[in-house]
XYZ file of C-alpha atoms in Angstrom:
433
model
C 0.000 0.000 0.000
C 1.351 3.436 -0.931
C 2.282 5.714 1.946
C 0.987 9.208 1.151
C 2.916 12.129 2.603
C 1.676 14.881 4.863
C 4.069 17.614 5.890
C 4.234 20.796 7.925
C 6.960 23.306 8.712
C 7.450 26.135 11.189
C 10.057 28.166 12.984
C 10.338 29.574 16.498
C 12.361 32.597 17.533
C 15.350 31.681 19.733
C 17.109 35.073 19.778
C 18.890 35.662 23.119
C 18.605 38.743 25.299
C 21.194 41.495 25.043
C 23.983 40.873 27.517
C 24.073 37.150 26.732
C 27.541 35.675 26.210
C 28.251 34.816 22.582
C 30.336 31.820 21.499
C 32.764 31.310 18.641
C 35.812 33.373 19.543
C 38.575 32.966 22.119
C 37.040 35.600 24.396
C 33.700 36.151 26.105
C 31.645 38.692 24.134
C 28.354 40.094 25.397
C 25.579 40.728 22.885
C 24.969 44.460 22.442
C 22.806 44.323 19.309
C 20.701 41.990 17.154
C 21.322 42.170 13.407
C 18.889 39.374 12.591
C 16.883 36.934 14.676
C 17.909 33.362 15.393
C 15.424 30.548 14.762
C 14.764 26.875 15.329
C 13.340 25.638 12.019
C 11.350 22.407 11.927
C 10.044 20.151 9.178
C 7.675 17.291 10.035
C 7.055 14.429 7.597
C 4.235 11.922 8.186
C 3.240 9.013 5.926
C 0.537 7.642 8.210
C 2.811 4.997 9.702
C 5.966 6.909 10.613
C 6.512 10.512 11.596
C 9.870 12.301 11.354
C 10.962 15.719 12.645
C 14.009 17.545 11.289
C 15.105 20.635 13.228
C 17.978 23.010 12.483
C 18.828 25.732 15.009
C 20.766 28.959 14.492
C 23.247 28.026 17.216
C 26.942 27.228 17.400
C 26.407 23.831 19.097
C 23.954 22.026 21.383
C 24.811 19.266 23.833
C 22.869 16.017 24.016
C 21.357 16.817 27.410
C 19.327 19.654 25.898
C 18.548 17.785 22.682
C 17.082 14.938 24.692
C 14.996 17.278 26.848
C 13.535 18.843 23.706
C 12.890 15.383 22.257
C 10.950 14.401 25.378
C 8.670 17.428 25.030
C 8.210 16.691 21.326
C 7.290 13.078 22.039
C 4.836 14.158 24.740
C 3.025 16.685 22.529
C 3.429 15.224 19.036
C 3.906 11.497 19.559
C 7.182 11.496 17.623
C 9.672 9.083 19.240
C 13.116 10.505 20.119
C 14.920 8.356 17.554
C 12.791 9.990 14.835
C 13.813 13.532 15.809
C 17.008 15.154 14.527
C 18.102 18.443 16.103
C 21.181 20.072 14.596
C 22.966 23.437 14.651
C 24.158 25.722 11.874
C 27.335 26.715 13.760
C 26.891 30.469 13.644
C 29.675 32.173 15.617
C 27.436 35.088 16.603
C 24.922 33.197 18.705
C 24.620 32.415 22.418
C 27.120 30.314 24.338
C 25.222 27.025 24.472
C 28.219 25.011 25.711
C 31.415 25.614 27.642
C 33.952 26.492 24.957
C 37.290 28.259 24.721
C 37.011 31.533 26.608
C 33.328 31.278 27.490
C 31.021 29.349 29.817
C 27.582 28.208 28.745
C 24.542 30.386 29.355
C 22.386 28.172 31.564
C 19.491 30.637 31.721
C 19.334 30.877 27.937
C 19.348 27.082 27.606
C 16.299 26.855 29.873
C 14.513 29.224 27.485
C 15.814 27.388 24.411
C 14.673 23.815 25.040
C 10.898 24.439 24.942
C 11.318 26.825 22.010
C 12.905 24.047 19.964
C 9.980 21.809 20.877
C 7.591 24.635 19.948
C 8.906 24.665 16.380
C 8.052 20.982 15.979
C 4.653 21.347 17.643
C 3.721 24.160 15.260
C 4.973 22.211 12.243
C 2.984 19.195 13.397
C -0.203 21.300 13.625
C 0.301 22.437 10.036
C 0.390 18.995 8.432
C -1.123 19.000 4.951
C -1.063 16.800 1.872
C 2.369 17.109 0.338
C 4.812 15.885 -2.268
C 8.573 15.558 -1.971
C 11.465 15.943 -4.381
C 15.164 15.266 -3.760
C 18.296 16.129 -5.740
C 21.955 17.132 -5.490
C 23.833 20.005 -7.106
C 27.534 20.820 -7.291
C 29.426 23.888 -6.042
C 33.229 24.206 -5.879
C 33.639 28.008 -5.833
C 32.611 28.718 -2.252
C 34.574 26.332 -0.046
C 38.211 25.643 0.710
C 39.996 23.256 3.011
C 41.433 25.558 5.664
C 44.364 23.277 6.577
C 47.493 23.623 4.436
C 50.817 21.892 4.091
C 53.586 24.446 4.543
C 57.125 24.477 3.169
C 58.543 23.569 6.583
C 56.591 20.289 6.548
C 53.923 21.356 9.048
C 50.169 21.717 8.587
C 48.645 25.076 9.503
C 45.030 26.156 9.830
C 44.232 29.466 8.119
C 47.823 30.403 7.194
C 46.757 33.775 5.753
C 46.267 35.342 2.344
C 49.101 35.010 -0.168
C 51.342 33.249 2.361
C 54.436 32.307 0.311
C 55.059 29.222 2.455
C 51.805 27.477 1.464
C 52.353 24.287 -0.532
C 48.875 22.771 -0.949
C 45.624 22.014 0.929
C 45.886 19.131 3.380
C 42.503 17.643 2.401
C 39.638 18.072 -0.107
C 36.241 19.783 0.058
C 32.724 18.372 -0.366
C 31.040 20.139 -3.310
C 27.632 18.451 -2.922
C 24.605 20.735 -2.590
C 21.861 18.478 -1.244
C 18.294 19.670 -1.811
C 15.001 18.316 -0.456
C 11.914 20.352 -1.339
C 8.436 19.691 0.015
C 5.405 21.213 -1.726
C 1.713 21.260 -0.865
C -1.284 20.232 -2.963
C -1.326 23.785 -4.337
C 2.311 23.367 -5.512
C 3.434 26.019 -3.025
C 6.630 25.219 -1.158
C 6.148 24.108 2.441
C 9.848 23.774 3.196
C 13.172 23.430 1.469
C 16.101 21.732 3.195
C 19.649 22.107 1.890
C 22.794 20.286 3.040
C 26.123 21.986 2.305
C 29.526 21.761 4.024
C 30.709 25.266 4.968
C 31.842 26.104 8.515
C 30.324 29.614 8.492
C 31.249 32.896 6.767
C 31.113 35.744 9.303
C 32.444 39.237 8.754
C 29.991 41.234 10.838
C 30.440 42.783 14.292
C 31.486 40.162 16.822
C 29.173 41.469 19.562
C 25.934 41.498 17.536
C 23.642 38.480 17.307
C 23.273 37.095 13.788
C 22.427 33.785 12.125
C 25.197 34.612 9.620
C 25.089 33.405 6.016
C 22.507 30.760 6.885
C 19.879 33.507 7.312
C 20.995 35.387 4.210
C 20.712 32.161 2.213
C 17.174 31.594 3.526
C 16.161 35.092 2.428
C 17.774 34.645 -0.990
C 16.204 31.283 -1.836
C 12.727 32.544 -0.917
C 13.181 35.621 -3.115
C 14.241 33.412 -6.012
C 11.157 31.233 -5.608
C 8.990 34.328 -5.095
C 7.201 32.727 -2.152
C 7.506 32.395 1.611
C 8.373 29.037 3.156
C 10.622 27.504 5.804
C 14.125 27.500 4.296
C 16.505 25.250 6.229
C 20.279 25.013 5.718
C 21.830 22.023 7.510
C 25.607 22.032 7.722
C 27.643 19.209 6.213
C 30.982 17.864 7.462
C 33.011 21.062 7.575
C 35.301 20.898 10.606
C 38.213 21.718 8.301
C 36.300 23.716 5.662
C 35.792 27.461 5.356
C 35.174 30.177 2.775
C 38.696 31.643 2.781
C 40.513 31.498 -0.556
C 44.118 32.068 0.537
C 45.072 33.003 -3.026
C 42.406 35.680 -3.498
C 41.236 38.044 -0.735
C 37.470 38.697 -0.859
C 36.417 41.553 -3.119
C 33.470 42.419 -0.868
C 34.361 43.753 2.550
C 32.548 45.518 5.336
C 30.022 43.846 7.593
C 28.271 40.834 6.138
C 28.613 41.816 2.460
C 30.796 38.830 1.648
C 28.512 36.472 3.591
C 25.533 37.766 1.615
C 27.454 37.197 -1.628
C 28.241 33.599 -0.651
C 24.625 33.038 0.390
C 23.330 34.330 -2.948
C 25.595 32.006 -4.947
C 24.541 28.981 -2.896
C 20.886 29.992 -3.168
C 21.222 30.122 -6.960
C 22.678 26.603 -6.919
C 19.798 25.374 -4.779
C 17.215 27.128 -6.929
C 18.576 25.446 -10.052
C 18.248 22.009 -8.445
C 14.887 22.681 -6.801
C 13.273 23.838 -10.047
C 14.096 20.549 -11.750
C 13.015 18.034 -9.119
C 10.511 15.258 -9.714
C 7.896 15.250 -6.954
C 6.005 12.322 -5.498
C 3.237 12.109 -2.863
C 4.504 8.685 -1.830
C 7.030 8.671 0.962
C 8.856 5.893 2.788
C 10.112 6.994 6.194
C 12.303 5.268 8.764
C 14.856 6.162 11.422
C 17.522 4.296 13.368
C 20.188 5.371 15.809
C 23.106 3.850 17.671
C 24.741 4.797 20.947
C 28.526 5.063 20.980
C 31.063 5.338 23.790
C 34.022 7.356 22.544
C 37.241 7.687 24.583
C 38.780 11.074 25.220
C 42.523 11.542 24.935
C 44.367 10.609 28.146
C 45.575 13.219 30.629
C 48.509 12.585 32.967
C 49.117 13.987 36.443
C 52.097 15.819 34.976
C 49.799 17.489 32.415
C 47.558 18.729 35.223
C 50.530 19.968 37.242
C 51.888 21.985 34.306
C 48.462 23.464 33.583
C 48.055 24.609 37.179
C 51.510 26.164 37.160
C 50.692 28.077 33.980
C 47.479 29.431 35.496
C 49.077 30.376 38.811
C 48.668 34.138 39.105
C 46.990 34.437 35.698
C 44.329 37.110 35.228
C 41.577 37.668 32.659
C 41.754 37.855 29.759
C 43.863 34.715 29.499
C 46.414 34.400 26.730
C 46.191 31.486 24.291
C 48.432 29.120 26.274
C 46.622 29.911 29.525
C 43.251 29.334 27.846
C 44.330 25.865 26.764
C 45.746 25.162 30.231
C 42.342 25.990 31.703
C 40.733 23.686 29.136
C 42.963 20.819 30.242
C 41.824 21.248 33.844
C 38.192 21.061 32.701
C 38.978 17.882 30.771
C 40.772 16.323 33.737
C 37.411 16.258 35.555
C 35.651 14.370 32.743
C 34.949 10.665 32.515
C 37.398 8.757 30.261
C 34.625 8.045 27.747
C 31.633 10.026 26.555
C 28.352 8.563 25.341
C 26.888 10.024 22.181
C 24.871 8.867 19.160
C 24.751 8.459 15.403
C 21.371 8.645 13.662
C 20.182 7.835 10.149
C 16.830 8.992 8.785
C 15.621 7.455 5.513
C 13.270 9.437 3.261
C 12.567 7.541 0.021
C 15.964 7.238 -1.718
C 17.609 9.780 0.609
C 19.535 8.994 3.786
C 20.235 11.779 6.259
C 23.172 10.826 8.490
C 23.308 12.871 11.702
C 26.693 13.138 13.444
C 27.343 14.944 16.745
C 30.549 16.931 16.210
C 32.544 19.203 13.955
C 33.403 16.460 11.513
C 36.318 16.690 9.119
C 35.178 16.640 5.506
C 36.726 13.267 4.672
C 34.435 11.590 7.215
C 31.375 12.767 5.313
C 32.891 11.877 1.952
C 33.666 8.335 3.113
C 30.164 7.825 4.496
C 28.695 8.991 1.195
C 31.044 6.689 -0.709
C 29.840 3.658 1.251
C 26.152 4.613 1.395
C 23.716 2.321 -0.455
C 21.303 5.245 -0.985
C 20.990 7.253 -4.186
C 21.302 10.438 -2.136
C 23.084 10.878 1.190
C 23.138 14.071 3.226
C 25.578 14.079 6.154
C 24.623 16.622 8.823
C 27.129 17.572 11.507
C 26.539 19.071 14.962
C 23.395 16.965 15.226
C 21.831 15.604 18.429
C 24.912 16.323 20.582
C 28.214 18.168 20.667
C 31.478 16.254 21.069
C 33.892 18.830 19.627
C 36.086 18.540 16.566
C 36.417 15.088 15.042
C 39.595 15.126 12.927
C 40.717 12.177 10.834
C 43.507 9.940 12.125
C 45.976 11.467 9.672
C 44.982 14.968 10.808
C 46.089 14.091 14.335
C 49.467 13.094 12.912
C 49.617 16.415 11.049
C 48.617 18.551 14.053
C 47.036 21.977 13.800
C 44.394 24.020 15.618
C 41.577 21.466 15.350
C 43.651 18.824 17.167
C 44.674 21.020 20.116
C 43.380 19.479 23.356
C 40.325 21.364 24.659
C 36.643 20.839 25.363
C 36.209 21.608 21.668
C 38.713 18.884 20.672
C 38.902 16.117 23.205
C 38.192 12.788 21.505
C 40.786 10.116 20.809
C 42.059 9.816 17.204
C 40.005 6.656 16.594
C 36.738 8.617 16.981
C 36.538 9.377 13.249
C 36.664 5.676 12.444
C 34.045 4.860 15.081
C 31.608 7.450 13.716
C 32.161 6.357 10.122
C 31.698 2.670 10.899
C 28.568 3.364 12.943
C 27.015 5.418 10.138
C 27.783 2.733 7.562
C 26.298 0.057 9.848
C 23.085 2.027 10.224
C 22.867 2.734 6.496
C 23.235 -0.989 5.877
C 20.114 -1.701 7.922
C 18.037 -0.216 5.087
C 19.471 -2.437 2.355
C 16.970 -4.897 0.900
């Protein structure tokens, strides 16, 4: 029997109050302005047997504790089981401090406000269910992204070595040019929601003390203008732990505020529009979701490491310098359990698999999962359902660089990348006939 799709979409405002600490830099910044609102954007898909909720939040990260609390509310009000709910973050660097990161502690009061607002977005989307059709496709974009880690002439690997640096040899890894597009339309052919998956860390460029959803919001505005209609436009980040928008050979021609971010957003929106206008839509929809719990070890810390960190911080005052900041991070990590529990999730929508991973994944992790996926289309979404920090590849640990420096934002053992990849491939295999 055919499973006919119903779908609804909504967004809730999750903009923090002025004075809230913002995350994404090495120092604690307090919000003094709001350039554009932050949102939790939700898409609910229901085929009469299975119901799925996809949520993307304009946040830097979100830990599993808060994801699971939101899932519980969603299950209570909408009947959607936790394993069928994906909650991910865009990774804007001008949003509230939702976790303890370098130079900033998490905003507990904001998180208490946030959790029910995430659930609200799903509840509203669930109330708006209507007959729908779905179309899925993938475009290609190589102009916007660059691997930010480079081999240098001295044999080291550096992150963001600077424009026109004469010591640059070559990028240390590739990019992921896929532009994943899933568009849902109603019986009137009007767009209900459009979800895009693209691997780009963030763009930035605006004032560091003003709240903004960054290029993710500019993209949402652009794609709606191109379609000449209003709908929920959702941009889910791909594996981009080592990807950014910085072309070291060519400084950006557009400077000042978010002009460059808006330019990037417009190019990506044009790519998405081209794909979305040529999709084949179907009212039939197969839905399923699976997840797997993982226990990932953190890198070991010795008593000598702790002693050195304490010595470095002895007499230190705010603001801490870079070495002192990392010493403080080590003391935080010394209090952690030797392993952390997290999850990998796969949601199947017709011939699309959405793989949800909980950290800042290096691009090669996503590429390998796609290579091994049995699905026609595979979107890999990072910073989903939990936050475990950077997840570099094994070779990246050998190379060194910023993303491997020991901190709450980079704490897992080198084998974590393999564990996440193998888990994702296992879950994808459960859908093979």
